[in-house]
Amino acid sequence: MLPACDVLLCFLFLMTAYGNTLTIGSTVNSTLLDSEIFKGLTINSSCATAYQCKGKLVCTDGQCKCSDNYIWNGTSCIEEKTFYSKCKLTAECDATLFCIYGTCQCAQMFYWNGNVCVSEKTVNDTCTNSKECGGKLLCEDGVCQCLVDLFWNGNICIFKNFDGHSCESSVECAENLECRESICQCSESEYWDISKCYTKKSINDKCMEEKECSETLHCDINVCQCANSNYWTGSTCSIKKDENSFCNASIECKATLQCRHNHCICCDQDYWNGQVCEGNICAVEHCMNGGKCQISGNRHLCKCGNGYLGDKCQYAEGRGKDFIVIFHEAHGRPSPRILPAIYRKSEINIFYFANNKNVSVTLNSADNTYTLDSNVLMTNGLHQAGAEIHSTVPIILYGFLFLRRYHSEGFLVIPTRYVSTDYVIPSFTPYDSNGASLFSLTSVYSNTLIEINFTIKDGSVSYENIQYSNNQTLTLVLNKYTAFQVMHSSDLTGTRIFASKPVAVVSGNRCNYINAKADCQPFIEMVLPTNQLDNVYVIPYIHYRPENTVRVLAVNDTNIALKSGNNRTRNVLKSRDFMDYFHTTISYISSESDVMVHIYPHELSQKHGDAFMMTIPGINQYLYDYDFIVPPDFESFISITVPTEAVDGFVLDGSFVNLKNIFSISGEEYHYSSFSIPISNGSHHITHREKTRFGLWIYGNFTDYESYGYSAGMAFKT
């Protein structure tokens, strides 16, 4: 072992050899020999001079760090790797580079400018090469831009849209397309065909599709041409001109018009009907019942003879000279009467079926009631009951049953010329056994075959010991002056009658109620044959009767539109079915096919009026004026329905009518009003100063039960 002094001399020699100086007074021991000073300080250690730092570390800002362009690899400082150098860690790469897939690269959306990574340039930025441009941009002419088939969407170049695709600006659309109405499309003068826009074709050019032709032209039979209603002006198609329009050639005028004297006109002897030129329409459009066809302006009119009306004079005003009057059975054996509306002196001849008795009476306008023999009243089965009535002048005739304080009712008698061979029976649901549903009929000629197909809810009808239930048919043969009656405890509404020759029919109820607030009342109306019905009806306002039931009876399957107040409904009715609805002031019914309509005003309390039955003619069956009779012994009223624009202007017995409480109803194609006024008994005449057709009904109450109601008249189809 060396002496202690020898060891110290060796240590001093070594320290001198490595450039370190040990100051006097330093204490040397084994702890100092093992310190970091003698090994060298590592990365980020505190230091005073570079000599204290290990290896290639330098002392910067009081810490051991690698010098510029060097990085610490965990054990020593090594030189930083540049763009595209191989690497294992991002720490090995230059400050802006990242180790991606073993290579130092710029991050996405950056590029290497030779020194550092910088952001890629966007659209329209200046550039020297395409590597500088991002988002699929190319450097063209020193500017970053998309390829010709692409457009910049704000982030990247994408393919331009083709015809029919949505867009915000034309730059988004393929070449030749423009953005219109947010759609890529050709200009208005071009059309798209597979991959590009082509100029639209002109008149007479060949085409395959409509889009190939210029605006206003159509591709018809593979040729671009104007529509039939247009003509070619030289640059566009224009609508052909109406009658009397200025023109230069006939091709400019509507079909059948000619350009003469620079105006579109019809040939001589022709006239313009609003659509085309026609020959003398009166040569082909004949007026009925002796009406005369006249051309007025651009339309033809039928001037009807006395007693006829309608656009072709197809309706007769309803007066007649010959009538058959029958009454079905009524409770209490009321007195049968006729009320003839006579506007001048007339002789009435009455022939009774029961005893072949003839009676002749002379009547004038003041003679408004005539009592018939009671043998005209029917009972069940076959009887010679009824009367044939002939007048020397045309009249309106009403049948009337009268029994003071109990049972009265009236009806309009249909002239014999308008009775027919096909009927559907109207009645009402019996309230009790007194209210039995019934009908009576009589033939106009002998050897009349009649088939009655029953509609019966419950039970059956018995005739000659044979029972007939629902949908079964009773067949019989009637001779002239013979009548037949059927009565049943359930409603016979919808029963169908077919006859080989014309028959007259009345129906209703023997003595019925609606709500039993008063006494029972016979319901009786002369039934309109199916060829005398309408498909549009306005139900009138009935004074003193705020509660009414309206029954709509279908002849054939049909759809019904109803407006009552503010309520609109649609209903489907099968043949011979009916619908009831509650009516207060005014309502409107329209149907696809003809239907039958009756109103049943409900009883009034405190013995002021029974219920009754009243026929409602359709609006096409209204008359221009009425002669009518109001029976005595009642508080009576008339109700009127009329187009709303003509509600004012009625003349009753020579004086204008003052109106109040007018009720109106409107739809897309109709505007009607209704009102009611008191009327005295006796003969009356009412008309309208503007010659407007209107509906009229007569009805009344008695202070002790009792009431009546009937239509004042109607036009009949001929």
PDB file of N, CA and C in Angstrom, residues 392-481:
ATOM      1  N   THR A 392    -163.038  23.692 -68.125  1.00  0.00           N
ATOM      2  CA  THR A 392    -163.058  24.266 -69.482  1.00  0.00           C
ATOM      3  C   THR A 392    -161.864  25.183 -69.728  1.00  0.00           C
ATOM      4  N   VAL A 393    -161.177  25.600 -68.656  1.00  0.00           N
ATOM      5  CA  VAL A 393    -159.970  26.427 -68.791  1.00  0.00           C
ATOM      6  C   VAL A 393    -158.869  25.803 -67.928  1.00  0.00           C
ATOM      7  N   PRO A 394    -157.595  26.050 -68.255  1.00  0.00           N
ATOM      8  CA  PRO A 394    -156.512  25.504 -67.424  1.00  0.00           C
ATOM      9  C   PRO A 394    -156.561  26.085 -66.008  1.00  0.00           C
ATOM     10  N   ILE A 395    -156.401  25.213 -65.010  1.00  0.00           N
ATOM     11  CA  ILE A 395    -156.448  25.628 -63.609  1.00  0.00           C
ATOM     12  C   ILE A 395    -155.362  24.912 -62.820  1.00  0.00           C
ATOM     13  N   ILE A 396    -155.074  25.450 -61.624  1.00  0.00           N
ATOM     14  CA  ILE A 396    -154.310  24.735 -60.597  1.00  0.00           C
ATOM     15  C   ILE A 396    -155.334  24.166 -59.626  1.00  0.00           C
ATOM     16  N   LEU A 397    -155.173  22.901 -59.233  1.00  0.00           N
ATOM     17  CA  LEU A 397    -156.170  22.255 -58.379  1.00  0.00           C
ATOM     18  C   LEU A 397    -155.499  21.672 -57.134  1.00  0.00           C
ATOM     19  N   TYR A 398    -156.147  21.852 -55.989  1.00  0.00           N
ATOM     20  CA  TYR A 398    -155.681  21.279 -54.733  1.00  0.00           C
ATOM     21  C   TYR A 398    -156.761  20.356 -54.168  1.00  0.00           C
ATOM     22  N   GLY A 399    -156.318  19.227 -53.594  1.00  0.00           N
ATOM     23  CA  GLY A 399    -157.218  18.383 -52.825  1.00  0.00           C
ATOM     24  C   GLY A 399    -157.111  18.758 -51.353  1.00  0.00           C
ATOM     25  N   PHE A 400    -158.245  18.624 -50.619  1.00  0.00           N
ATOM     26  CA  PHE A 400    -158.225  19.060 -49.228  1.00  0.00           C
ATOM     27  C   PHE A 400    -159.139  18.184 -48.388  1.00  0.00           C
ATOM     28  N   LEU A 401    -158.613  17.733 -47.232  1.00  0.00           N
ATOM     29  CA  LEU A 401    -159.414  17.028 -46.238  1.00  0.00           C
ATOM     30  C   LEU A 401    -159.687  17.997 -45.088  1.00  0.00           C
ATOM     31  N   PHE A 402    -160.957  18.071 -44.669  1.00  0.00           N
ATOM     32  CA  PHE A 402    -161.288  19.052 -43.633  1.00  0.00           C
ATOM     33  C   PHE A 402    -162.153  18.409 -42.554  1.00  0.00           C
ATOM     34  N   LEU A 403    -161.685  18.510 -41.301  1.00  0.00           N
ATOM     35  CA  LEU A 403    -162.475  18.096 -40.142  1.00  0.00           C
ATOM     36  C   LEU A 403    -162.110  19.050 -39.007  1.00  0.00           C
ATOM     37  N   ARG A 404    -163.029  19.968 -38.748  1.00  0.00           N
ATOM     38  CA  ARG A 404    -162.767  21.045 -37.809  1.00  0.00           C
ATOM     39  C   ARG A 404    -162.252  20.527 -36.467  1.00  0.00           C
ATOM     40  N   ARG A 405    -161.199  21.156 -35.975  1.00  0.00           N
ATOM     41  CA  ARG A 405    -160.570  20.945 -34.688  1.00  0.00           C
ATOM     42  C   ARG A 405    -159.735  19.664 -34.613  1.00  0.00           C
ATOM     43  N   TYR A 406    -159.737  18.863 -35.672  1.00  0.00           N
ATOM     44  CA  TYR A 406    -158.972  17.624 -35.545  1.00  0.00           C
ATOM     45  C   TYR A 406    -158.088  17.324 -36.753  1.00  0.00           C
ATOM     46  N   HIS A 407    -158.683  17.055 -37.896  1.00  0.00           N
ATOM     47  CA  HIS A 407    -157.920  16.416 -38.966  1.00  0.00           C
ATOM     48  C   HIS A 407    -158.167  17.110 -40.300  1.00  0.00           C
ATOM     49  N   SER A 408    -157.230  17.971 -40.702  1.00  0.00           N
ATOM     50  CA  SER A 408    -157.289  18.626 -42.012  1.00  0.00           C
ATOM     51  C   SER A 408    -155.914  18.512 -42.672  1.00  0.00           C
ATOM     52  N   GLU A 409    -155.901  18.480 -43.992  1.00  0.00           N
ATOM     53  CA  GLU A 409    -154.636  18.416 -44.734  1.00  0.00           C
ATOM     54  C   GLU A 409    -154.933  18.639 -46.209  1.00  0.00           C
ATOM     55  N   GLY A 410    -153.941  19.127 -46.967  1.00  0.00           N
ATOM     56  CA  GLY A 410    -154.138  19.413 -48.376  1.00  0.00           C
ATOM     57  C   GLY A 410    -152.977  18.931 -49.217  1.00  0.00           C
ATOM     58  N   PHE A 411    -153.173  18.938 -50.545  1.00  0.00           N
ATOM     59  CA  PHE A 411    -152.114  18.534 -51.460  1.00  0.00           C
ATOM     60  C   PHE A 411    -152.375  19.107 -52.843  1.00  0.00           C
ATOM     61  N   LEU A 412    -151.291  19.268 -53.605  1.00  0.00           N
ATOM     62  CA  LEU A 412    -151.382  19.701 -54.994  1.00  0.00           C
ATOM     63  C   LEU A 412    -151.775  18.504 -55.851  1.00  0.00           C
ATOM     64  N   VAL A 413    -152.847  18.666 -56.670  1.00  0.00           N
ATOM     65  CA  VAL A 413    -153.294  17.593 -57.568  1.00  0.00           C
ATOM     66  C   VAL A 413    -152.527  17.707 -58.885  1.00  0.00           C
ATOM     67  N   ILE A 414    -151.896  16.620 -59.298  1.00  0.00           N
ATOM     68  CA  ILE A 414    -151.121  16.600 -60.539  1.00  0.00           C
ATOM     69  C   ILE A 414    -152.076  16.439 -61.720  1.00  0.00           C
ATOM     70  N   PRO A 415    -152.001  17.311 -62.741  1.00  0.00           N
ATOM     71  CA  PRO A 415    -152.838  17.120 -63.930  1.00  0.00           C
ATOM     72  C   PRO A 415    -152.639  15.717 -64.512  1.00  0.00           C
ATOM     73  N   THR A 416    -153.704  15.142 -65.048  1.00  0.00           N
ATOM     74  CA  THR A 416    -153.662  13.758 -65.536  1.00  0.00           C
ATOM     75  C   THR A 416    -152.596  13.555 -66.605  1.00  0.00           C
ATOM     76  N   ARG A 417    -152.305  14.583 -67.386  1.00  0.00           N
ATOM     77  CA  ARG A 417    -151.323  14.426 -68.462  1.00  0.00           C
ATOM     78  C   ARG A 417    -149.910  14.176 -67.936  1.00  0.00           C
ATOM     79  N   TYR A 418    -149.667  14.462 -66.642  1.00  0.00           N
ATOM     80  CA  TYR A 418    -148.324  14.302 -66.086  1.00  0.00           C
ATOM     81  C   TYR A 418    -148.179  13.101 -65.149  1.00  0.00           C
ATOM     82  N   VAL A 419    -149.269  12.370 -64.854  1.00  0.00           N
ATOM     83  CA  VAL A 419    -149.100  11.145 -64.079  1.00  0.00           C
ATOM     84  C   VAL A 419    -148.425  10.110 -64.969  1.00  0.00           C
ATOM     85  N   SER A 420    -147.814   9.098 -64.366  1.00  0.00           N
ATOM     86  CA  SER A 420    -146.982   8.202 -65.166  1.00  0.00           C
ATOM     87  C   SER A 420    -147.046   6.772 -64.635  1.00  0.00           C
ATOM     88  N   THR A 421    -145.987   5.998 -64.911  1.00  0.00           N
ATOM     89  CA  THR A 421    -146.031   4.548 -64.667  1.00  0.00           C
ATOM     90  C   THR A 421    -145.028   4.063 -63.630  1.00  0.00           C
ATOM     91  N   ASP A 422    -144.204   4.949 -63.080  1.00  0.00           N
ATOM     92  CA  ASP A 422    -143.146   4.534 -62.157  1.00  0.00           C
ATOM     93  C   ASP A 422    -143.151   5.459 -60.945  1.00  0.00           C
ATOM     94  N   TYR A 423    -143.314   4.855 -59.738  1.00  0.00           N
ATOM     95  CA  TYR A 423    -143.391   5.644 -58.511  1.00  0.00           C
ATOM     96  C   TYR A 423    -142.590   4.983 -57.397  1.00  0.00           C
ATOM     97  N   VAL A 424    -142.064   5.822 -56.488  1.00  0.00           N
ATOM     98  CA  VAL A 424    -141.524   5.357 -55.208  1.00  0.00           C
ATOM     99  C   VAL A 424    -142.349   6.040 -54.129  1.00  0.00           C
ATOM    100  N   ILE A 425    -142.878   5.257 -53.192  1.00  0.00           N
ATOM    101  CA  ILE A 425    -143.837   5.766 -52.206  1.00  0.00           C
ATOM    102  C   ILE A 425    -143.135   6.538 -51.083  1.00  0.00           C
ATOM    103  N   PRO A 426    -143.574   7.806 -50.809  1.00  0.00           N
ATOM    104  CA  PRO A 426    -143.130   8.510 -49.610  1.00  0.00           C
ATOM    105  C   PRO A 426    -144.172   8.373 -48.494  1.00  0.00           C
ATOM    106  N   SER A 427    -143.708   8.258 -47.270  1.00  0.00           N
ATOM    107  CA  SER A 427    -144.589   8.211 -46.113  1.00  0.00           C
ATOM    108  C   SER A 427    -143.779   8.676 -44.921  1.00  0.00           C
ATOM    109  N   PHE A 428    -144.185   8.325 -43.701  1.00  0.00           N
ATOM    110  CA  PHE A 428    -143.406   8.656 -42.518  1.00  0.00           C
ATOM    111  C   PHE A 428    -143.580   7.538 -41.492  1.00  0.00           C
ATOM    112  N   THR A 429    -142.604   7.402 -40.614  1.00  0.00           N
ATOM    113  CA  THR A 429    -142.641   6.343 -39.613  1.00  0.00           C
ATOM    114  C   THR A 429    -143.852   6.517 -38.699  1.00  0.00           C
ATOM    115  N   PRO A 430    -144.753   5.529 -38.637  1.00  0.00           N
ATOM    116  CA  PRO A 430    -145.930   5.662 -37.767  1.00  0.00           C
ATOM    117  C   PRO A 430    -145.534   5.825 -36.309  1.00  0.00           C
ATOM    118  N   TYR A 431    -146.185   6.801 -35.640  1.00  0.00           N
ATOM    119  CA  TYR A 431    -145.913   7.031 -34.221  1.00  0.00           C
ATOM    120  C   TYR A 431    -146.600   5.976 -33.362  1.00  0.00           C
ATOM    121  N   ASP A 432    -147.833   5.583 -33.769  1.00  0.00           N
ATOM    122  CA  ASP A 432    -148.570   4.525 -33.081  1.00  0.00           C
ATOM    123  C   ASP A 432    -149.505   3.876 -34.091  1.00  0.00           C
ATOM    124  N   SER A 433    -150.456   3.075 -33.632  1.00  0.00           N
ATOM    125  CA  SER A 433    -151.339   2.329 -34.539  1.00  0.00           C
ATOM    126  C   SER A 433    -152.205   3.245 -35.381  1.00  0.00           C
ATOM    127  N   ASN A 434    -152.577   4.448 -34.861  1.00  0.00           N
ATOM    128  CA  ASN A 434    -153.370   5.388 -35.659  1.00  0.00           C
ATOM    129  C   ASN A 434    -152.590   5.947 -36.840  1.00  0.00           C
ATOM    130  N   GLY A 435    -151.261   5.969 -36.720  1.00  0.00           N
ATOM    131  CA  GLY A 435    -150.426   6.598 -37.745  1.00  0.00           C
ATOM    132  C   GLY A 435    -150.029   5.685 -38.865  1.00  0.00           C
ATOM    133  N   ALA A 436    -150.787   4.650 -39.164  1.00  0.00           N
ATOM    134  CA  ALA A 436    -150.432   3.656 -40.177  1.00  0.00           C
ATOM    135  C   ALA A 436    -149.991   4.309 -41.486  1.00  0.00           C
ATOM    136  N   SER A 437    -148.948   3.734 -42.082  1.00  0.00           N
ATOM    137  CA  SER A 437    -148.447   4.176 -43.385  1.00  0.00           C
ATOM    138  C   SER A 437    -149.323   3.557 -44.476  1.00  0.00           C
ATOM    139  N   LEU A 438    -149.662   4.354 -45.526  1.00  0.00           N
ATOM    140  CA  LEU A 438    -150.562   3.835 -46.560  1.00  0.00           C
ATOM    141  C   LEU A 438    -150.400   4.576 -47.868  1.00  0.00           C
ATOM    142  N   PHE A 439    -150.929   3.974 -48.934  1.00  0.00           N
ATOM    143  CA  PHE A 439    -151.001   4.635 -50.234  1.00  0.00           C
ATOM    144  C   PHE A 439    -152.213   4.099 -50.988  1.00  0.00           C
ATOM    145  N   SER A 440    -152.718   4.947 -51.880  1.00  0.00           N
ATOM    146  CA  SER A 440    -153.835   4.571 -52.756  1.00  0.00           C
ATOM    147  C   SER A 440    -153.458   4.937 -54.178  1.00  0.00           C
ATOM    148  N   LEU A 441    -153.990   4.165 -55.133  1.00  0.00           N
ATOM    149  CA  LEU A 441    -153.699   4.457 -56.537  1.00  0.00           C
ATOM    150  C   LEU A 441    -154.899   4.104 -57.395  1.00  0.00           C
ATOM    151  N   THR A 442    -154.969   4.738 -58.539  1.00  0.00           N
ATOM    152  CA  THR A 442    -156.030   4.442 -59.499  1.00  0.00           C
ATOM    153  C   THR A 442    -155.469   4.571 -60.906  1.00  0.00           C
ATOM    154  N   SER A 443    -156.015   3.814 -61.832  1.00  0.00           N
ATOM    155  CA  SER A 443    -155.494   3.805 -63.194  1.00  0.00           C
ATOM    156  C   SER A 443    -156.231   4.815 -64.072  1.00  0.00           C
ATOM    157  N   VAL A 444    -155.515   5.348 -65.037  1.00  0.00           N
ATOM    158  CA  VAL A 444    -156.116   6.279 -65.999  1.00  0.00           C
ATOM    159  C   VAL A 444    -156.857   5.502 -67.083  1.00  0.00           C
ATOM    160  N   TYR A 445    -156.359   4.301 -67.383  1.00  0.00           N
ATOM    161  CA  TYR A 445    -156.954   3.488 -68.445  1.00  0.00           C
ATOM    162  C   TYR A 445    -157.275   2.096 -67.900  1.00  0.00           C
ATOM    163  N   SER A 446    -158.150   1.398 -68.594  1.00  0.00           N
ATOM    164  CA  SER A 446    -158.499   0.021 -68.214  1.00  0.00           C
ATOM    165  C   SER A 446    -157.366  -0.938 -68.572  1.00  0.00           C
ATOM    166  N   ASN A 447    -157.434  -2.130 -67.988  1.00  0.00           N
ATOM    167  CA  ASN A 447    -156.449  -3.191 -68.232  1.00  0.00           C
ATOM    168  C   ASN A 447    -155.013  -2.727 -67.959  1.00  0.00           C
ATOM    169  N   THR A 448    -154.861  -2.100 -66.824  1.00  0.00           N
ATOM    170  CA  THR A 448    -153.530  -1.621 -66.422  1.00  0.00           C
ATOM    171  C   THR A 448    -152.907  -2.634 -65.465  1.00  0.00           C
ATOM    172  N   LEU A 449    -151.790  -3.218 -65.882  1.00  0.00           N
ATOM    173  CA  LEU A 449    -151.063  -4.167 -65.053  1.00  0.00           C
ATOM    174  C   LEU A 449    -150.193  -3.388 -64.062  1.00  0.00           C
ATOM    175  N   ILE A 450    -150.305  -3.714 -62.794  1.00  0.00           N
ATOM    176  CA  ILE A 450    -149.576  -2.993 -61.744  1.00  0.00           C
ATOM    177  C   ILE A 450    -148.784  -3.980 -60.906  1.00  0.00           C
ATOM    178  N   GLU A 451    -147.509  -3.665 -60.671  1.00  0.00           N
ATOM    179  CA  GLU A 451    -146.639  -4.462 -59.806  1.00  0.00           C
ATOM    180  C   GLU A 451    -146.192  -3.580 -58.645  1.00  0.00           C
ATOM    181  N   ILE A 452    -146.431  -4.048 -57.420  1.00  0.00           N
ATOM    182  CA  ILE A 452    -146.070  -3.308 -56.207  1.00  0.00           C
ATOM    183  C   ILE A 452    -145.022  -4.109 -55.455  1.00  0.00           C
ATOM    184  N   ASN A 453    -143.785  -3.600 -55.439  1.00  0.00           N
ATOM    185  CA  ASN A 453    -142.696  -4.261 -54.709  1.00  0.00           C
ATOM    186  C   ASN A 453    -142.523  -3.553 -53.371  1.00  0.00           C
ATOM    187  N   PHE A 454    -142.837  -4.272 -52.288  1.00  0.00           N
ATOM    188  CA  PHE A 454    -142.958  -3.646 -50.980  1.00  0.00           C
ATOM    189  C   PHE A 454    -141.608  -3.400 -50.307  1.00  0.00           C
ATOM    190  N   THR A 455    -141.531  -2.260 -49.627  1.00  0.00           N
ATOM    191  CA  THR A 455    -140.500  -2.004 -48.636  1.00  0.00           C
ATOM    192  C   THR A 455    -141.201  -1.945 -47.284  1.00  0.00           C
ATOM    193  N   ILE A 456    -141.007  -2.976 -46.455  1.00  0.00           N
ATOM    194  CA  ILE A 456    -141.674  -3.077 -45.154  1.00  0.00           C
ATOM    195  C   ILE A 456    -140.611  -3.445 -44.123  1.00  0.00           C
ATOM    196  N   LYS A 457    -140.478  -2.638 -43.098  1.00  0.00           N
ATOM    197  CA  LYS A 457    -139.476  -2.917 -42.074  1.00  0.00           C
ATOM    198  C   LYS A 457    -139.867  -4.134 -41.246  1.00  0.00           C
ATOM    199  N   ASP A 458    -141.129  -4.195 -40.839  1.00  0.00           N
ATOM    200  CA  ASP A 458    -141.590  -5.293 -39.992  1.00  0.00           C
ATOM    201  C   ASP A 458    -142.922  -5.827 -40.519  1.00  0.00           C
ATOM    202  N   GLY A 459    -143.134  -7.130 -40.390  1.00  0.00           N
ATOM    203  CA  GLY A 459    -144.415  -7.738 -40.720  1.00  0.00           C
ATOM    204  C   GLY A 459    -144.643  -7.883 -42.212  1.00  0.00           C
ATOM    205  N   SER A 460    -145.927  -7.978 -42.580  1.00  0.00           N
ATOM    206  CA  SER A 460    -146.288  -8.197 -43.980  1.00  0.00           C
ATOM    207  C   SER A 460    -147.647  -7.572 -44.262  1.00  0.00           C
ATOM    208  N   VAL A 461    -147.928  -7.390 -45.555  1.00  0.00           N
ATOM    209  CA  VAL A 461    -149.215  -6.875 -46.036  1.00  0.00           C
ATOM    210  C   VAL A 461    -150.048  -8.056 -46.512  1.00  0.00           C
ATOM    211  N   SER A 462    -151.321  -8.058 -46.144  1.00  0.00           N
ATOM    212  CA  SER A 462    -152.207  -9.147 -46.556  1.00  0.00           C
ATOM    213  C   SER A 462    -153.180  -8.640 -47.612  1.00  0.00           C
ATOM    214  N   TYR A 463    -153.277  -9.404 -48.720  1.00  0.00           N
ATOM    215  CA  TYR A 463    -154.275  -9.100 -49.746  1.00  0.00           C
ATOM    216  C   TYR A 463    -154.770 -10.414 -50.328  1.00  0.00           C
ATOM    217  N   GLU A 464    -156.097 -10.606 -50.258  1.00  0.00           N
ATOM    218  CA  GLU A 464    -156.742 -11.835 -50.728  1.00  0.00           C
ATOM    219  C   GLU A 464    -156.072 -13.057 -50.120  1.00  0.00           C
ATOM    220  N   ASN A 465    -155.859 -12.971 -48.796  1.00  0.00           N
ATOM    221  CA  ASN A 465    -155.325 -14.074 -47.995  1.00  0.00           C
ATOM    222  C   ASN A 465    -153.886 -14.457 -48.351  1.00  0.00           C
ATOM    223  N   ILE A 466    -153.189 -13.563 -49.026  1.00  0.00           N
ATOM    224  CA  ILE A 466    -151.776 -13.789 -49.332  1.00  0.00           C
ATOM    225  C   ILE A 466    -150.962 -12.728 -48.597  1.00  0.00           C
ATOM    226  N   GLN A 467    -149.869 -13.169 -47.945  1.00  0.00           N
ATOM    227  CA  GLN A 467    -149.013 -12.255 -47.199  1.00  0.00           C
ATOM    228  C   GLN A 467    -147.835 -11.808 -48.077  1.00  0.00           C
ATOM    229  N   TYR A 468    -147.611 -10.511 -48.068  1.00  0.00           N
ATOM    230  CA  TYR A 468    -146.499  -9.940 -48.839  1.00  0.00           C
ATOM    231  C   TYR A 468    -145.564  -9.217 -47.855  1.00  0.00           C
ATOM    232  N   SER A 469    -144.344  -9.714 -47.746  1.00  0.00           N
ATOM    233  CA  SER A 469    -143.374  -9.104 -46.835  1.00  0.00           C
ATOM    234  C   SER A 469    -142.375  -8.268 -47.631  1.00  0.00           C
ATOM    235  N   ASN A 470    -141.333  -7.831 -46.951  1.00  0.00           N
ATOM    236  CA  ASN A 470    -140.355  -6.927 -47.567  1.00  0.00           C
ATOM    237  C   ASN A 470    -139.762  -7.519 -48.849  1.00  0.00           C
ATOM    238  N   ASN A 471    -139.724  -6.683 -49.892  1.00  0.00           N
ATOM    239  CA  ASN A 471    -139.139  -7.005 -51.204  1.00  0.00           C
ATOM    240  C   ASN A 471    -139.937  -8.050 -51.985  1.00  0.00           C
ATOM    241  N   GLN A 472    -141.165  -8.338 -51.554  1.00  0.00           N
ATOM    242  CA  GLN A 472    -142.043  -9.207 -52.338  1.00  0.00           C
ATOM    243  C   GLN A 472    -142.992  -8.342 -53.164  1.00  0.00           C
ATOM    244  N   THR A 473    -143.470  -8.913 -54.269  1.00  0.00           N
ATOM    245  CA  THR A 473    -144.235  -8.133 -55.250  1.00  0.00           C
ATOM    246  C   THR A 473    -145.673  -8.618 -55.341  1.00  0.00           C
ATOM    247  N   LEU A 474    -146.600  -7.672 -55.204  1.00  0.00           N
ATOM    248  CA  LEU A 474    -148.030  -7.918 -55.427  1.00  0.00           C
ATOM    249  C   LEU A 474    -148.363  -7.436 -56.828  1.00  0.00           C
ATOM    250  N   THR A 475    -149.018  -8.287 -57.612  1.00  0.00           N
ATOM    251  CA  THR A 475    -149.394  -7.939 -58.986  1.00  0.00           C
ATOM    252  C   THR A 475    -150.910  -7.951 -59.111  1.00  0.00           C
ATOM    253  N   LEU A 476    -151.470  -6.912 -59.742  1.00  0.00           N
ATOM    254  CA  LEU A 476    -152.908  -6.864 -59.977  1.00  0.00           C
ATOM    255  C   LEU A 476    -153.174  -6.075 -61.249  1.00  0.00           C
ATOM    256  N   VAL A 477    -154.409  -6.219 -61.751  1.00  0.00           N
ATOM    257  CA  VAL A 477    -154.847  -5.499 -62.944  1.00  0.00           C
ATOM    258  C   VAL A 477    -155.985  -4.577 -62.540  1.00  0.00           C
ATOM    259  N   LEU A 478    -155.848  -3.284 -62.866  1.00  0.00           N
ATOM    260  CA  LEU A 478    -156.888  -2.299 -62.549  1.00  0.00           C
ATOM    261  C   LEU A 478    -157.551  -1.813 -63.819  1.00  0.00           C
ATOM    262  N   ASN A 479    -158.852  -1.604 -63.709  1.00  0.00           N
ATOM    263  CA  ASN A 479    -159.599  -0.963 -64.783  1.00  0.00           C
ATOM    264  C   ASN A 479    -159.845   0.499 -64.419  1.00  0.00           C
ATOM    265  N   LYS A 480    -160.216   1.254 -65.386  1.00  0.00           N
ATOM    266  CA  LYS A 480    -160.486   2.673 -65.170  1.00  0.00           C
ATOM    267  C   LYS A 480    -161.583   2.833 -64.120  1.00  0.00           C
ATOM    268  N   TYR A 481    -161.457   3.848 -63.298  1.00  0.00           N
ATOM    269  CA  TYR A 481    -162.396   4.187 -62.226  1.00  0.00           C
ATOM    270  C   TYR A 481    -162.341   3.188 -61.061  1.00  0.00           C
TER     271      TYR A 481
END
